[in-house]
CSV table of C-alpha atoms and ligand atoms in Angstrom, one decimal:
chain,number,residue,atom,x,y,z
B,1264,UNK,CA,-150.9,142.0,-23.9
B,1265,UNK,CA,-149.1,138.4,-24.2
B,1266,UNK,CA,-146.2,137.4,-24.1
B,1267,UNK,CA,-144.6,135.7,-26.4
B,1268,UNK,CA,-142.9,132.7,-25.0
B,1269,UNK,CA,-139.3,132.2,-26.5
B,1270,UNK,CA,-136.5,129.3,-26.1
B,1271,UNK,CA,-132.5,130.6,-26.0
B,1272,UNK,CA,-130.8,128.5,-28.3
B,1273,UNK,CA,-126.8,129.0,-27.1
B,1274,UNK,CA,-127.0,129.6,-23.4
B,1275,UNK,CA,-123.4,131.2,-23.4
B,1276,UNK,CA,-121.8,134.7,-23.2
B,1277,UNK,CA,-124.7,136.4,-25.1
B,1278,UNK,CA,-127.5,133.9,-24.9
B,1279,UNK,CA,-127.4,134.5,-21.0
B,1280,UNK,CA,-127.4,138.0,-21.6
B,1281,UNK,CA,-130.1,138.5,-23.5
B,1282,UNK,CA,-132.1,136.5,-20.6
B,1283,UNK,CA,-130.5,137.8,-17.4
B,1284,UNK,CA,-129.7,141.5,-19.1
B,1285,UNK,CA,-132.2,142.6,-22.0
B,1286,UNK,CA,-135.2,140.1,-22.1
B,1287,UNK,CA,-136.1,141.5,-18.3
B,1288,UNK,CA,-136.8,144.6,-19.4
B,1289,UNK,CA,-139.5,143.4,-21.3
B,1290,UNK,CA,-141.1,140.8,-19.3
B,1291,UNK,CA,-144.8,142.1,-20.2
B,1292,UNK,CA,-143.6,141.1,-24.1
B,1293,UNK,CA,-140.8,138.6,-23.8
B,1294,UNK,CA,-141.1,135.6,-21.6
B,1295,UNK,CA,-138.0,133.0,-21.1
B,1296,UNK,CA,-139.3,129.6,-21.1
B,1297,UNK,CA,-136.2,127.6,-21.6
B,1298,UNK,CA,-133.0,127.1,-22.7
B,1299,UNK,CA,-131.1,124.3,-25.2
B,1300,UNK,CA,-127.3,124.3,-25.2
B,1301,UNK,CA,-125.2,121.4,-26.6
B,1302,UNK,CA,-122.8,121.5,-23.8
B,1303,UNK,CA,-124.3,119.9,-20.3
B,1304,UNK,CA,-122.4,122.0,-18.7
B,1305,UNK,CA,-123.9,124.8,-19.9
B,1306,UNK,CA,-127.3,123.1,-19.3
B,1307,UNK,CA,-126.6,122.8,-15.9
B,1308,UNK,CA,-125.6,126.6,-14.9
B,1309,UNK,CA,-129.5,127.5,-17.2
B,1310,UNK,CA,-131.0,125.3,-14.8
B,1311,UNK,CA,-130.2,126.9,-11.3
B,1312,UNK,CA,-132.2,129.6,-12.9
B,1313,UNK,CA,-135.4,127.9,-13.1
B,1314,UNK,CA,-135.6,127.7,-16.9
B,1315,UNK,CA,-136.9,124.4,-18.5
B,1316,UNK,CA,-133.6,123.0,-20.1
B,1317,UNK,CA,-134.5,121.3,-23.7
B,1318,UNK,CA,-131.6,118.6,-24.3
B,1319,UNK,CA,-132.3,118.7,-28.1
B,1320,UNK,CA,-133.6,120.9,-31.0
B,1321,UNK,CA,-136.3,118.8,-31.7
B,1322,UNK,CA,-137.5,119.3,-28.0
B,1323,UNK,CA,-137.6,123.0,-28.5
B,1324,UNK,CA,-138.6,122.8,-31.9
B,1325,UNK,CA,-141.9,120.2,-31.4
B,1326,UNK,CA,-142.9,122.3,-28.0
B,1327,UNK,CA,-146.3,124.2,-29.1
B,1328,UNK,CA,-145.8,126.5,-26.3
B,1329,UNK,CA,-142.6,128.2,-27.5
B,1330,UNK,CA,-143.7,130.8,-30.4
B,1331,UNK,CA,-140.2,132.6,-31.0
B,1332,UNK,CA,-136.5,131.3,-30.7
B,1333,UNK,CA,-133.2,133.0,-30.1
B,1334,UNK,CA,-130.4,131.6,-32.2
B,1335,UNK,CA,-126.8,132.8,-29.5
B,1336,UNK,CA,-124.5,130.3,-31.3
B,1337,UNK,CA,-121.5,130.6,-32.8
B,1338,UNK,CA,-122.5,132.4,-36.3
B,1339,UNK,CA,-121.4,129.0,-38.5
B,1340,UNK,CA,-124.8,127.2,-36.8
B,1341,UNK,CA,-127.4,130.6,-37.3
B,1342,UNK,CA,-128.4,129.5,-40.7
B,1343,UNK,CA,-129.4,125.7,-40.2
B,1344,UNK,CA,-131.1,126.3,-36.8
B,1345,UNK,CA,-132.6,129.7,-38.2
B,1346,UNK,CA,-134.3,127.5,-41.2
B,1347,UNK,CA,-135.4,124.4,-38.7
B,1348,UNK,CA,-137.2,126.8,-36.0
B,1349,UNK,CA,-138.4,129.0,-39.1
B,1350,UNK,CA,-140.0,125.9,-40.8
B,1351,UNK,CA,-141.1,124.3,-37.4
B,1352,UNK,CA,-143.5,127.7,-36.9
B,1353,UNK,CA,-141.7,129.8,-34.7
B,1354,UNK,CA,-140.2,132.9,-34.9
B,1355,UNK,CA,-136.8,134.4,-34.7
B,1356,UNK,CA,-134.2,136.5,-33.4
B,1357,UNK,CA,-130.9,135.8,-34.7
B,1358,UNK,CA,-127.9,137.2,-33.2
B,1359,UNK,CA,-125.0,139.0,-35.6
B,1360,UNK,CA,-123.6,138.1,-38.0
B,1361,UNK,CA,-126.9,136.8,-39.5
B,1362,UNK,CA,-124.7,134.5,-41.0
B,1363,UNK,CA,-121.3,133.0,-42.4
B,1364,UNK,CA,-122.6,135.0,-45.8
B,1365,UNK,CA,-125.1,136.6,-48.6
B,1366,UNK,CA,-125.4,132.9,-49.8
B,1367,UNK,CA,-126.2,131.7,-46.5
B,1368,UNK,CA,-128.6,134.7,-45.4
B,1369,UNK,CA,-130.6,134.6,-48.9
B,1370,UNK,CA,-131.4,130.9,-48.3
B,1371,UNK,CA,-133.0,131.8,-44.7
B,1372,UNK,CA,-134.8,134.7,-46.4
B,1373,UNK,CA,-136.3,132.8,-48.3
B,1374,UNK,CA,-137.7,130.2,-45.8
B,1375,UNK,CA,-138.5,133.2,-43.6
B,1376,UNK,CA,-141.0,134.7,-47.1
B,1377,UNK,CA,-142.2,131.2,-47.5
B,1378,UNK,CA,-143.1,130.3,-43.7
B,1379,UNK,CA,-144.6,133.9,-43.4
B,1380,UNK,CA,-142.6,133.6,-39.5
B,1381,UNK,CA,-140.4,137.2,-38.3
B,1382,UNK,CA,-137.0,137.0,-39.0
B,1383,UNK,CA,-135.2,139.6,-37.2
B,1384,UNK,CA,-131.4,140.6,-36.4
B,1385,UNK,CA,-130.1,141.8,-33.2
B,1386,UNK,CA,-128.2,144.6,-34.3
B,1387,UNK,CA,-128.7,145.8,-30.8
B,1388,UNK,CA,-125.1,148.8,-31.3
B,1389,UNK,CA,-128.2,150.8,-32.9
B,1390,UNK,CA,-129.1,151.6,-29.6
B,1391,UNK,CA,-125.1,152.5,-28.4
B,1392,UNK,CA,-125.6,156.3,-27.2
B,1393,UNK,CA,-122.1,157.5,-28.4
B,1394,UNK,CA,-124.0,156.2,-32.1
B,1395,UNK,CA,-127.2,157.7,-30.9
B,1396,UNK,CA,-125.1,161.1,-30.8
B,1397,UNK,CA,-122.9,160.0,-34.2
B,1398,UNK,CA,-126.4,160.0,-36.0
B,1399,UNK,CA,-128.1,163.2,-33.9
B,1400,UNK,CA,-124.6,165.3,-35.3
B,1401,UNK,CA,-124.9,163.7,-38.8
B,1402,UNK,CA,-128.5,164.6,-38.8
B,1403,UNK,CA,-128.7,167.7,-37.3
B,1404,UNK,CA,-125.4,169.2,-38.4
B,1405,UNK,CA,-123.8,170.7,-35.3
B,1406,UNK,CA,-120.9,170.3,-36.5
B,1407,UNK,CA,-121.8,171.1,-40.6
B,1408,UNK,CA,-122.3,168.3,-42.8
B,1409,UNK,CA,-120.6,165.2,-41.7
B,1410,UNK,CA,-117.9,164.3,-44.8
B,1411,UNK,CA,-115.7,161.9,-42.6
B,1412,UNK,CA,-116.5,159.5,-40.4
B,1413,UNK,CA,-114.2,157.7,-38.2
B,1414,UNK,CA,-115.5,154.6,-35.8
B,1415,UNK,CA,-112.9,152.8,-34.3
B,1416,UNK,CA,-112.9,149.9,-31.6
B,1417,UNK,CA,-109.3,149.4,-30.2
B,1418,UNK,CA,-108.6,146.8,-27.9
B,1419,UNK,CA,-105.3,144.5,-26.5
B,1420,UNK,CA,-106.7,141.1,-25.5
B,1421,UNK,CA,-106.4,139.3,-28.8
B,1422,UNK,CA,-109.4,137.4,-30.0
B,1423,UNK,CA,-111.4,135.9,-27.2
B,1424,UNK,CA,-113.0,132.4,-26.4
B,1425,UNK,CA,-112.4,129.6,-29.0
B,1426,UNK,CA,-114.2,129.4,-31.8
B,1427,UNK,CA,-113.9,132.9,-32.6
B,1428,UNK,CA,-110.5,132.0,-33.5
B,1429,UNK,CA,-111.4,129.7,-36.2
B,1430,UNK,CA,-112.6,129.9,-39.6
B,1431,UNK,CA,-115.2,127.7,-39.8
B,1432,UNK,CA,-117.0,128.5,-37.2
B,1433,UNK,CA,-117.2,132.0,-38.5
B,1434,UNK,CA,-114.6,133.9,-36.6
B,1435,UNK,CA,-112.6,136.5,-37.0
B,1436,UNK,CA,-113.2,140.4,-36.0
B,1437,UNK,CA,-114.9,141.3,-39.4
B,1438,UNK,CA,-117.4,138.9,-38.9
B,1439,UNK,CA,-117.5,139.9,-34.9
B,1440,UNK,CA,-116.9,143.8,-34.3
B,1441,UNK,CA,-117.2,144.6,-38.0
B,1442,UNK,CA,-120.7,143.6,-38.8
B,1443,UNK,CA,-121.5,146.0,-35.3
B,1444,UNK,CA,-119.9,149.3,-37.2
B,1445,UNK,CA,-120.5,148.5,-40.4
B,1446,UNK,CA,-124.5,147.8,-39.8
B,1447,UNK,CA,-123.9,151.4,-37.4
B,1448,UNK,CA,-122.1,153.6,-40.7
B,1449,UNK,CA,-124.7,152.0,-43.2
B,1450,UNK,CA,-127.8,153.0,-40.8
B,1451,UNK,CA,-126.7,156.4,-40.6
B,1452,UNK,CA,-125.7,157.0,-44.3
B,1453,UNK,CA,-128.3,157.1,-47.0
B,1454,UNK,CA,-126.1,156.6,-49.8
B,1455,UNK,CA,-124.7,153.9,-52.2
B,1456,UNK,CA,-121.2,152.8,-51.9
B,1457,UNK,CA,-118.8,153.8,-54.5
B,1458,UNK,CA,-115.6,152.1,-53.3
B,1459,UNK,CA,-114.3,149.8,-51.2
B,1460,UNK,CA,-110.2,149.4,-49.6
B,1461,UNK,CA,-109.3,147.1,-47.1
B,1462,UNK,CA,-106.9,145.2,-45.1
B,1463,UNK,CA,-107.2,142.3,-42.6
B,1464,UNK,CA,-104.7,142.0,-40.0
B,1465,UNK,CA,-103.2,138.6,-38.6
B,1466,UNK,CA,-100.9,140.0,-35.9
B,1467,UNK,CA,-101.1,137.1,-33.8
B,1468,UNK,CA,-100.8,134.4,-36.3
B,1469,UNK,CA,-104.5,132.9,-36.3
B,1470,UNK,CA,-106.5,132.1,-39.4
B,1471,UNK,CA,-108.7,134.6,-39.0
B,1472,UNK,CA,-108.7,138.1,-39.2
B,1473,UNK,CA,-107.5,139.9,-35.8
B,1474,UNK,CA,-108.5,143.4,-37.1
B,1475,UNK,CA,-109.1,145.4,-40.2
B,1476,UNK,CA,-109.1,148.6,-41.6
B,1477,UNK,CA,-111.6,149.4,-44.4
B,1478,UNK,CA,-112.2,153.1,-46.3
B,1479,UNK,CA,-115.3,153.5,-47.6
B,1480,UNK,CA,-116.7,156.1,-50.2
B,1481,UNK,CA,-120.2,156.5,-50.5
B,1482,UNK,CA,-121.9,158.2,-53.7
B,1483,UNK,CA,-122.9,161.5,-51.7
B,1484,UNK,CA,-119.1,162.4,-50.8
B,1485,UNK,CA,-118.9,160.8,-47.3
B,1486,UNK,CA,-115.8,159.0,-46.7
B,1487,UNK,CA,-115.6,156.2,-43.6
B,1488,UNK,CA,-112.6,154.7,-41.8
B,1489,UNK,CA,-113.5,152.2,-39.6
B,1490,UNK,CA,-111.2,149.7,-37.3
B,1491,UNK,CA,-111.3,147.3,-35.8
B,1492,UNK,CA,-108.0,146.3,-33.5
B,1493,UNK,CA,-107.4,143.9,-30.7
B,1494,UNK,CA,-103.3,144.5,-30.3
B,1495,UNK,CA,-104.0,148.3,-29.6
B,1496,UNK,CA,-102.4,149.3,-26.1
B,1497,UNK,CA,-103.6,152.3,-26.0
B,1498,UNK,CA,-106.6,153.6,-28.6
B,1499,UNK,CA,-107.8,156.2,-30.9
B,1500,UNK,CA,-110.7,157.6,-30.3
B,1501,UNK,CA,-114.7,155.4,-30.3
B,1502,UNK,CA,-115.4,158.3,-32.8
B,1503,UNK,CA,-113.7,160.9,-35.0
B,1504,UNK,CA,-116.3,162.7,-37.2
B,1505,UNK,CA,-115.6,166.0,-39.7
B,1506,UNK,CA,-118.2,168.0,-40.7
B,1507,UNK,CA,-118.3,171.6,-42.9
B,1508,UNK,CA,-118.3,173.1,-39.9
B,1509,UNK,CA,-116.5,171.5,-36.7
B,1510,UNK,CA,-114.8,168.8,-35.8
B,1511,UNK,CA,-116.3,166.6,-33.3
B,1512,UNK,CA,-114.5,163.8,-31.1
B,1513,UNK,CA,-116.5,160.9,-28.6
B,1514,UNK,CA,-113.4,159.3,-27.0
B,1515,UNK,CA,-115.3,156.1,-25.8
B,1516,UNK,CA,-118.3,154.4,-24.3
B,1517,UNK,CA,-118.6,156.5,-21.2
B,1518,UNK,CA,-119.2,159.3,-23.7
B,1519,UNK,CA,-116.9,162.0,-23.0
B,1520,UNK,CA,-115.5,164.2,-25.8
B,1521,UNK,CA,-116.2,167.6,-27.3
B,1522,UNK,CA,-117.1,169.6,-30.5
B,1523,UNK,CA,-115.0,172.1,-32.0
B,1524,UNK,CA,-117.1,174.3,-34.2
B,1525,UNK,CA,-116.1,177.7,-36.0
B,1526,UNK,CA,-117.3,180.6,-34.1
B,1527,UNK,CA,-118.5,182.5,-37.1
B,1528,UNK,CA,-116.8,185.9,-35.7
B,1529,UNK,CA,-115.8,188.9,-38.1
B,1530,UNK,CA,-112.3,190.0,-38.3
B,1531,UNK,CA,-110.5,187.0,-36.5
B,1532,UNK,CA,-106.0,187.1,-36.1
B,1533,UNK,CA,-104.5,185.0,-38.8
B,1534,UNK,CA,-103.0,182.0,-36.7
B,1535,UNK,CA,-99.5,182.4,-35.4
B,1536,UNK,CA,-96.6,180.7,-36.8
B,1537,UNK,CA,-95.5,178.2,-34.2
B,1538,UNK,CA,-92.8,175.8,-33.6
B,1539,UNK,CA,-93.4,172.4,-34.1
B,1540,UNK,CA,-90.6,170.0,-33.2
B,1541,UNK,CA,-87.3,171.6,-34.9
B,1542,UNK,CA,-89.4,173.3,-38.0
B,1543,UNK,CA,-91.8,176.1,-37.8
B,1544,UNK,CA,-95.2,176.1,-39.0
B,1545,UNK,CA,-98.5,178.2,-39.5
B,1546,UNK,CA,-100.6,175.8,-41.3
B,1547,UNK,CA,-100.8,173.4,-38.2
B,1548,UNK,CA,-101.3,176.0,-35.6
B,1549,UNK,CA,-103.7,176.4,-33.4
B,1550,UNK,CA,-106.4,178.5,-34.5
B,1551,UNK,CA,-106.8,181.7,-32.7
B,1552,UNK,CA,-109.0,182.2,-29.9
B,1553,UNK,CA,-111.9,183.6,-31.5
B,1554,UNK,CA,-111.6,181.3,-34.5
B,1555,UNK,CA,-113.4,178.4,-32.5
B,1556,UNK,CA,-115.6,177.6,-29.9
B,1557,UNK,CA,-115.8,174.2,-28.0
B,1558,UNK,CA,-118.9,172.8,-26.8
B,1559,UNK,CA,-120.1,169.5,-25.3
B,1560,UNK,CA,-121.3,167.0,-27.3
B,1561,UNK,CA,-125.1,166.8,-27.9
B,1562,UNK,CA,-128.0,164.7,-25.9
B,1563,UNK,CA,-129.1,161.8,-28.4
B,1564,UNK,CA,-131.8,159.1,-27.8
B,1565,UNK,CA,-133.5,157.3,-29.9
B,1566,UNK,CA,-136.7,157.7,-31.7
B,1567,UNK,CA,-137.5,154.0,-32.5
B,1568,UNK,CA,-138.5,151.6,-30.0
B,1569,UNK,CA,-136.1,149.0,-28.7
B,1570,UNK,CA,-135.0,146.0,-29.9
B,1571,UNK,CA,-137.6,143.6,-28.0
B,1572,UNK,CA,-140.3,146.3,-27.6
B,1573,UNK,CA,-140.3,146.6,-31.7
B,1574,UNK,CA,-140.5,142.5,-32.2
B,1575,UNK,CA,-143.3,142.4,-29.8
B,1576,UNK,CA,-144.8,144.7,-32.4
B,1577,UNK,CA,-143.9,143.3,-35.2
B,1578,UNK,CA,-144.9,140.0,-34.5
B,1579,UNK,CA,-148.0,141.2,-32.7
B,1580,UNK,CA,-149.2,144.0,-34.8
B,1581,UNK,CA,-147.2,143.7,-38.0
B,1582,UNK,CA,-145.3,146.7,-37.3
B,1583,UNK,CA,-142.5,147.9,-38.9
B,1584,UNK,CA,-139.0,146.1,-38.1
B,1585,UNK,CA,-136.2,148.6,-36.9
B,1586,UNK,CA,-133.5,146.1,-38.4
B,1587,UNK,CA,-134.6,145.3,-41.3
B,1588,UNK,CA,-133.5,142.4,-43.3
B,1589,UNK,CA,-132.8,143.5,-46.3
B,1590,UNK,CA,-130.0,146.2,-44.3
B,1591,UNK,CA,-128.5,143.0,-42.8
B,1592,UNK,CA,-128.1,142.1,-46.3
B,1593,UNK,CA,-126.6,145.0,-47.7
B,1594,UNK,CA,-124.2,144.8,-44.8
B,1595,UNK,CA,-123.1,141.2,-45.3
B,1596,UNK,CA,-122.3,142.6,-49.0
B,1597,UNK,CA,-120.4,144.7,-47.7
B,1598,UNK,CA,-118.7,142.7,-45.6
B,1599,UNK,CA,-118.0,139.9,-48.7
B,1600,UNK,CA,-116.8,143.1,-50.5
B,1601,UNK,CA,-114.1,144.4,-47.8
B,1602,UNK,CA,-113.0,140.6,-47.9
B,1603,UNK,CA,-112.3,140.5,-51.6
B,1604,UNK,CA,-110.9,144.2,-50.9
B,1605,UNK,CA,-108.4,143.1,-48.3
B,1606,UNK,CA,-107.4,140.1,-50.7
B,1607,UNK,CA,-106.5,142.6,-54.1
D,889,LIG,P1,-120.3,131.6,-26.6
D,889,LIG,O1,-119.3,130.6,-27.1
D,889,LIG,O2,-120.1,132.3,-25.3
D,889,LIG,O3,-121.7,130.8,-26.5
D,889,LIG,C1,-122.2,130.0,-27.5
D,889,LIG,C2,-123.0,128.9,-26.9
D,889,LIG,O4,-123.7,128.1,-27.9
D,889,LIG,C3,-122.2,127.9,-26.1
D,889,LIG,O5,-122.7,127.7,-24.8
D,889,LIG,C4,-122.3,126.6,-26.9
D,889,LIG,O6,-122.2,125.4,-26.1
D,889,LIG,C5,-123.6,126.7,-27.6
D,889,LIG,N1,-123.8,126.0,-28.8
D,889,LIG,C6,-122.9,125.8,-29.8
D,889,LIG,N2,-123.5,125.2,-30.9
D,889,LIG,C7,-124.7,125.0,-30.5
D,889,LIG,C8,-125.8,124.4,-31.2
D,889,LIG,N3,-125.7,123.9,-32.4
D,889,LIG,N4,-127.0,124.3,-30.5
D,889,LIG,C9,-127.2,124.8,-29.3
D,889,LIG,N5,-126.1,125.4,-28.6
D,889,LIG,C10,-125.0,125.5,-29.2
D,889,LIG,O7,-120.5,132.6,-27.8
D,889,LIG,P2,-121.2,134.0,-27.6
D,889,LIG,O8,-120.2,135.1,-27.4
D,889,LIG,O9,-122.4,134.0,-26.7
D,889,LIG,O10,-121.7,134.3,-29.1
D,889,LIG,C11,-122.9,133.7,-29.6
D,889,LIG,C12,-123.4,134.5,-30.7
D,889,LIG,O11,-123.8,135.8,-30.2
D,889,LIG,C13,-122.4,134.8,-31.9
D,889,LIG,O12,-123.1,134.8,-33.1
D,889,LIG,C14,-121.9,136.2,-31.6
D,889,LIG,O13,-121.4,136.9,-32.7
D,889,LIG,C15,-123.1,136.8,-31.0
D,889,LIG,N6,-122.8,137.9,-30.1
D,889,LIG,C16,-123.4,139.1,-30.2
D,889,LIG,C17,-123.2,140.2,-29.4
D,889,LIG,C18,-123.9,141.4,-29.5
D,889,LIG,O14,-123.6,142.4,-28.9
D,889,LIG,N7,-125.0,141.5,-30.4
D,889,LIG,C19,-122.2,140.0,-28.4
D,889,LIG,C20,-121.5,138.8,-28.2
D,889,LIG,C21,-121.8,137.8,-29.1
């Protein structure tokens, strides 16, 4: 087995991660041999960590040792560095968004077909294990057939760092948290879209999107909310799912929630009328005991290999990509589609 050498272009929040928090895990397929930032600092901090620092692209780019890149810049730059390493011979792994837009992406495609280099996306929230048990419920029907799907991410800190908070550099939490859920709710359901609502939020006065909430219909019946919020003090749940049978509910990363299925018993009470606030109501009370039973979620894990472990192979043994491109393009539709939603 050999390694395949890579250089980190964009040794910030997430290049360093992928090379102090992922990449380690597969040192037998994935080995670090540098990094190139633009800022010194940055350069600096790579070196106490015994990487060889590139001060340019060309450096990296002209360096017959390095057969892969990682593009960890802010999404504006993906496209032009993802064309120069493609055309230069390497391969790569570009973090999300693939880029600003379909335009952008179809223009690396086709350098990626014509240099005959892997062109891959990290759409690493595949491997999320509250998804992981999303996609076990949807496909194994604990709960019924899934018909809604709710996948939130709440948060109160605003939009972080800087250029997130600036259009041209690609910001904005569609382009950020959105392209995570939407590439998560367009893995999981095989279906064509049939409509598209939207709207952006801009609580905090940037020019970019500080949220959204989009509602989705695809052709087979299942309906989607997802949100994206970073003025919510306190949160809905990660995951709010409603199938023919049950109602499940995965309150956050740490996993803990519940499924509420029927119990399928004979001769169950009618629900009693209750009273709610200063009214009275049967229709929203509880249902009676043996109406329901709640059990714990299910154990999910994934059956494809992980995100490194399946680039070794496809580079190596032309294997089968687990993101493919032309899903990362079917979710930067989308994405151009809940824009022009948000706007009518
Ligand atoms: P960041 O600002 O922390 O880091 C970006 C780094 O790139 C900075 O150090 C900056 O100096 C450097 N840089 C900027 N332009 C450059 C260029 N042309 N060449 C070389 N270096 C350059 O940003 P971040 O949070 O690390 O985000 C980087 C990318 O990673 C974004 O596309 C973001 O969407 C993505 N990201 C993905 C995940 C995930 O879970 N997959 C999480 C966070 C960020």
């Amino acid at each position: 087995m050999t390694a395949i050498n890579f250089a980190v272009i964009g040794y910030g929040g997430m290049g360093s991660y992928h090379i102090h928090n992922i990449m380690p895990n597969e040192n037998e397929r994935i080995h670090v041999v540098g990094t190139y930032d633009i800022s010194g600092e940055r350069q600096q901090i790579s070196s106490q960590h015994n990487h060889k620092i590139y001060t340019s692209l060309e450096d990296v780019l002209t360096d017959d040792t390095i057969e892969a890149v990682l593009i960890a810049t802010p999404n504006d730059s993906h496209k032009d560095l993802a064309i120069q390493a493609l055309k230069a011979g390497k391969h790569v792994v570009c973090e999300k968004p693939v880029t600003m837009n379909v335009e952008e992406l179809d223009d690396v495609l086709k350098v990626a077909k014509e240099t005959s280099k892997t062109f891959m996306v990290h759409q690493n929230r595949r491997w999320d294990p509250d998804f992981l048990i999303t996609r076990e419920l949807y496909k194994n029907q604990q709960i019924g057939e899934l018909f809604q799907i709710e996948t939130r991410v709440q948060g109160a800190n605003g939009i972080p760092g800087d250029w997130r908070h600036e259009l041209k550099h690609g910001g904005g939490m569609l382009l950020d948290w959105g392209v995570h859920l939407l590439d998560q709710l367009l893995f999981l359901v095989d279906s064509r879209i049939e409509k598209v609502s939207a709207d952006l939020s801009y609580i905090l006065g940037d020019e970019v999107d500080d949220g959204f909430i989009t509602y989705i219909i695809f052709e087979n019946g299942v309906r989607a909310i997802i949100e994206v919020g970073t003025t919510n003090y306190t949160k809905l749940p990660r995951w709010y799912l409603k199938g023919t049978q049950g109602t499940a509910v995965i309150h956050d990363w740490d996993l803990s929630g519940e499924m509420v299925i029927e119990s399928g018993k004979k001769n169950i009470q009618a629900p009693k009328p209750i009273q709610a606030g200063v009214g009275l109501t049967k229709t929203m009370a509880p249902p009676s005991e043996e109406a329901t039973e709640t059990l714990p979620l299910p154990k999910a894990s994934a059956e494809y290999d992980t995100f490194y472990k399946n680039f070794y192979k496809v580079v190596r043994e032309q294997a089968e990509p687990v993101v493919k491109n032309e899903e990362v393009r079917k979710v930067m539709v989308l994405i151009e589609e809940i824009f022009k939603a948000a706007k009518r």
